[in-house]
Amino acid sequence: MDKRIRFETKEEANARREREFMALSPEERLAWFLRSFDERPPLDPEAIERKGNFIVRKKDALQ
């Protein structure tokens, strides 16, 4: 996805990002989705357990 700074409303930004995402092939969408997990900060494991959330982790993150 394009990382340039833009001046637009939230609705315009969401519509643009959706158009860009839907223009990708199904394989590219899956790859983008999986890469998006790398950009998230690590979560506190104790807080996760207290909330009972269902978490999907990459295999190397479990070690």
Coordinates of C-alpha atoms in Angstrom, one line a residue:
M1 CA 0.0 0.0 0.0
D2 CA 1.0 3.6 -0.6
K3 CA 2.6 5.3 2.4
R4 CA 2.5 8.9 1.1
I5 CA 0.8 11.5 3.3
R6 CA -2.6 12.6 2.0
F7 CA -5.0 15.2 3.1
E8 CA -8.5 13.7 2.9
T9 CA -11.5 12.9 5.0
K10 CA -11.8 9.6 6.8
E11 CA -14.5 8.5 4.4
E12 CA -12.3 9.4 1.4
A13 CA -9.3 7.5 2.9
N14 CA -11.4 4.4 3.6
A15 CA -12.8 4.4 0.1
R16 CA -9.4 4.8 -1.5
R17 CA -7.8 2.1 0.6
E18 CA -10.7 -0.3 -0.1
R19 CA -10.3 0.4 -3.9
E20 CA -6.6 -0.2 -3.7
F21 CA -7.0 -3.4 -1.7
M22 CA -9.8 -4.8 -4.0
A23 CA -7.5 -4.1 -7.0
L24 CA -5.1 -6.7 -5.7
S25 CA -5.3 -10.3 -6.8
P26 CA -6.7 -12.8 -4.1
E27 CA -3.1 -14.1 -3.5
E28 CA -1.8 -10.5 -3.0
R29 CA -4.7 -9.8 -0.6
L30 CA -3.9 -12.8 1.5
A31 CA -0.2 -11.9 1.5
W32 CA -1.0 -8.3 2.6
F33 CA -3.3 -9.6 5.4
L34 CA -0.6 -11.9 6.7
R35 CA 2.1 -9.2 6.5
S36 CA -0.2 -6.8 8.5
F37 CA 0.4 -8.9 11.6
D38 CA 4.1 -8.0 11.5
E39 CA 3.2 -4.3 11.9
R40 CA 1.3 -4.8 15.2
P41 CA 3.1 -4.2 18.5
P42 CA 3.5 -7.3 20.8
L43 CA 0.6 -7.9 23.1
D44 CA 0.8 -8.5 26.8
P45 CA 0.1 -12.3 27.2
E46 CA -1.4 -11.8 30.7
A47 CA -3.9 -9.3 29.5
I48 CA -4.9 -11.6 26.6
E49 CA -5.6 -14.5 29.0
R50 CA -7.7 -12.3 31.4
K51 CA -9.9 -11.2 28.5
G52 CA -10.2 -14.7 27.0
N53 CA -9.4 -13.4 23.5
F54 CA -8.8 -15.8 20.6
I55 CA -5.4 -15.0 19.2
V56 CA -3.8 -16.2 15.9
R57 CA 0.0 -16.2 16.1
K58 CA 2.7 -16.9 13.6
K59 CA 4.6 -20.1 14.3
D60 CA 7.9 -18.3 15.0
A61 CA 6.1 -16.0 17.5
L62 CA 5.3 -19.0 19.8
Q63 CA 9.0 -19.7 20.5

